[in-house]
Each structure stands twice: as structure tokens, then as C-alpha cells.
């Protein structure tokens, strides 16, 4: 059955800078969740803040629900001690993880599914991966992909807090192709496997 028994209180962690998170969306998600459970909402203020919020949640709430994109899901999971169940609502441009879990692409509809699962104790455990001491919930980039994301992150955010979009990613990708002349040496070492 459930991790804690009956879920009555949840922390809703919202990344207001995620591509598809809007004020209206947050209001709708809160309303749907509050039909089944008590909810307190916290907005992330910058990188790493979701980790802090999740790490302070045990003893305060019975579950954590994250309304954001894939990066913030991973941040929140890195703050978890594994005692609280999580729910994930699609707020990013792609939100791969909630889709992989079979949740609706509509945040309010996904909130209804998550609230029902938490209250009715229809939870499931998933395995997490770890790279360089950080956990991740569904995939990790290596080599070329990881370097492109690192370069994009290094560009920072605009004055409104938004990250660079797909065009900027494509530009960084093309710069890397030209810099390396489309040639990369394979680099991967797995401890214990050589």
C-alpha cells in the first residue's frame, strides 16, 4: 500500500519559469488538488531551490507534487529522503517524465489523476538513476548531449527568468558541430566495467 498511509497534506512545488506554467494554470492545479487534499504552494526562486523545498518537507506534509519541467522534477527528487510520495504535473515545454508515467498533458487533468492516486493510495515505486552523486528520474545525457545542455545552462536566464529556448539549443548544437568538425572521440567509463 501507500508509503505513509493516507495522504492529507501536500506541498506543491511550482517553477514559475517553466515554459507552460502560468498563473491561471497554478490556480487551476491548486483548486483541483484542494478538492482532495490540503495543499501549500511554494514557488522556486532559482536553481537548487526545489531541492531545498523537498528536503524540508518531511514532517510537514504527506506528499510532494511538482508542477514544472523535467529539470525541476530532478531537483526536487534530489532533495527527497525517499519517505514521501511524489506527483509530477506537466509544466515544461516537453515534460517527458509525466508523459512516461501516463499522466495527462493538461496540468489540471494530471493534478486530478495525481490527487486521486495519492488519496486512494494507488502509488508505485520507481527506480532512480544516479550520475556524479545526483539522482535523475528518467534519462541522463552524456557526451555531446550533456555538453550542449551545459552550454545552454551557462547562458543563464533572461530578465524575466526564462531559459533560452529551442532556437538557442539548436544554435549551440550547430556551434559544437563546427567546432569539432562533426568528429567526437567516444568517452565513457563505467566504474567496475573498465
GROMACS .gro file of C-alpha atoms in nm, residues 47-172:
model
  126
   47UNK     CA    1   1.842   2.676  -0.935
   48UNK     CA    2   1.856   2.434  -0.644
   49UNK     CA    3   1.558   2.582  -0.460
   50UNK     CA    4   1.332   2.284  -0.541
   51UNK     CA    5   1.593   2.061  -0.375
   52UNK     CA    6   1.576   2.274  -0.059
   53UNK     CA    7   1.196   2.276  -0.057
   54UNK     CA    8   1.173   1.898  -0.097
   55UNK     CA    9   1.436   1.834   0.173
   56UNK     CA   10   1.240   2.039   0.428
   57UNK     CA   11   0.905   1.871   0.351
   58UNK     CA   12   0.922   1.551   0.564
   59UNK     CA   13   0.728   1.601   0.885
   60UNK     CA   14   0.543   1.899   0.735
   61UNK     CA   15   0.340   1.725   0.462
   62UNK     CA   16   0.245   1.375   0.349
   63UNK     CA   17   0.338   1.414  -0.020
   64UNK     CA   18   0.512   1.642  -0.269
   65UNK     CA   19   0.362   1.745  -0.603
   66UNK     CA   20   0.588   1.922  -0.853
   67UNK     CA   21   0.440   2.147  -1.126
   68UNK     CA   22   0.730   2.231  -1.357
   69UNK     CA   23   0.951   2.088  -1.625
   70UNK     CA   24   1.181   1.788  -1.621
   71UNK     CA   25   1.478   1.971  -1.465
   72UNK     CA   26   1.284   2.080  -1.159
   73UNK     CA   27   1.146   1.726  -1.112
   74UNK     CA   28   1.505   1.607  -1.081
   75UNK     CA   29   1.594   1.891  -0.845
   76UNK     CA   30   1.306   1.803  -0.614
   77UNK     CA   31   1.393   1.433  -0.622
   78UNK     CA   32   1.747   1.521  -0.516
   79UNK     CA   33   1.607   1.684  -0.203
   80UNK     CA   34   1.394   1.383  -0.114
   81UNK     CA   35   1.489   1.135   0.153
   82UNK     CA   36   1.258   0.875  -0.001
   83UNK     CA   37   0.990   0.887   0.269
   84UNK     CA   38   0.733   1.098   0.083
   85UNK     CA   39   0.542   1.007  -0.232
   86UNK     CA   40   0.575   1.241  -0.530
   87UNK     CA   41   0.339   1.357  -0.802
   88UNK     CA   42   0.454   1.527  -1.123
   89UNK     CA   43   0.249   1.775  -1.322
   90UNK     CA   44   0.348   1.882  -1.676
   91UNK     CA   45   0.461   2.243  -1.681
   92UNK     CA   46   0.766   2.230  -1.904
   93UNK     CA   47   0.791   2.258  -2.278
   94UNK     CA   48   0.810   1.880  -2.311
   95UNK     CA   49   0.758   1.733  -1.961
   96UNK     CA   50   0.877   1.388  -2.061
   97UNK     CA   51   0.851   1.231  -1.716
   98UNK     CA   52   0.475   1.281  -1.653
   99UNK     CA   53   0.409   1.156  -2.006
  100UNK     CA   54   0.621   0.847  -1.936
  101UNK     CA   55   0.408   0.787  -1.626
  102UNK     CA   56   0.095   0.802  -1.843
  103UNK     CA   57  -0.040   1.129  -1.697
  104UNK     CA   58  -0.248   1.373  -1.895
  105UNK     CA   59  -0.065   1.654  -2.074
  106UNK     CA   60  -0.314   1.901  -1.926
  107UNK     CA   61  -0.184   2.013  -1.582
  108UNK     CA   62  -0.530   2.029  -1.419
  109UNK     CA   63  -0.627   1.686  -1.551
  110UNK     CA   64  -0.292   1.547  -1.435
  111UNK     CA   65  -0.349   1.707  -1.093
  112UNK     CA   66  -0.681   1.522  -1.066
  113UNK     CA   67  -0.505   1.193  -1.151
  114UNK     CA   68  -0.222   1.259  -0.903
  115UNK     CA   69  -0.457   1.365  -0.620
  116UNK     CA   70  -0.669   1.054  -0.675
  117UNK     CA   71  -0.362   0.829  -0.671
  118UNK     CA   72  -0.231   0.990  -0.350
  119UNK     CA   73  -0.562   0.976  -0.163
  120UNK     CA   74  -0.658   0.628  -0.283
  121UNK     CA   75  -0.302   0.503  -0.220
  122UNK     CA   76  -0.250   0.393  -0.581
  123UNK     CA   77   0.119   0.475  -0.572
  124UNK     CA   78   0.406   0.292  -0.734
  125UNK     CA   79   0.776   0.292  -0.664
  126UNK     CA   80   1.015   0.377  -0.943
  127UNK     CA   81   1.390   0.333  -0.959
  128UNK     CA   82   1.609   0.638  -0.996
  129UNK     CA   83   1.942   0.666  -1.170
  130UNK     CA   84   2.244   0.848  -1.031
  131UNK     CA   85   2.537   1.019  -1.200
  132UNK     CA   86   2.811   1.207  -1.016
  133UNK     CA   87   2.611   1.192  -0.693
  134UNK     CA   88   2.291   1.338  -0.846
  135UNK     CA   89   1.972   1.140  -0.892
  136UNK     CA   90   1.758   1.156  -1.205
  137UNK     CA   91   1.417   1.012  -1.279
  138UNK     CA   92   1.422   0.908  -1.645
  139UNK     CA   93   1.729   0.993  -1.851
  140UNK     CA   94   2.074   1.146  -1.837
  141UNK     CA   95   2.269   1.297  -2.121
  142UNK     CA   96   2.630   1.200  -2.186
  143UNK     CA   97   2.893   1.345  -2.412
  144UNK     CA   98   2.761   1.565  -2.691
  145UNK     CA   99   2.409   1.598  -2.546
  146UNK     CA  100   2.538   1.682  -2.197
  147UNK     CA  101   2.780   1.940  -2.336
  148UNK     CA  102   2.504   2.112  -2.535
  149UNK     CA  103   2.285   2.134  -2.225
  150UNK     CA  104   2.579   2.258  -2.015
  151UNK     CA  105   2.647   2.536  -2.267
  152UNK     CA  106   2.282   2.632  -2.277
  153UNK     CA  107   2.265   2.646  -1.896
  154UNK     CA  108   2.579   2.862  -1.892
  155UNK     CA  109   2.392   3.125  -2.095
  156UNK     CA  110   2.172   3.187  -1.791
  157UNK     CA  111   1.820   3.325  -1.793
  158UNK     CA  112   1.670   3.640  -1.940
  159UNK     CA  113   1.539   3.932  -1.731
  160UNK     CA  114   1.203   3.755  -1.687
  161UNK     CA  115   1.375   3.439  -1.560
  162UNK     CA  116   1.307   3.230  -1.870
  163UNK     CA  117   1.571   2.989  -2.001
  164UNK     CA  118   1.691   3.000  -2.361
  165UNK     CA  119   1.455   2.814  -2.593
  166UNK     CA  120   1.484   2.557  -2.869
  167UNK     CA  121   1.643   2.802  -3.115
  168UNK     CA  122   1.928   2.874  -2.871
  169UNK     CA  123   1.976   2.499  -2.817
  170UNK     CA  124   1.994   2.441  -3.193
  171UNK     CA  125   2.247   2.725  -3.223
  172UNK     CA  126   2.469   2.575  -2.952
   0.00000   0.00000   0.00000
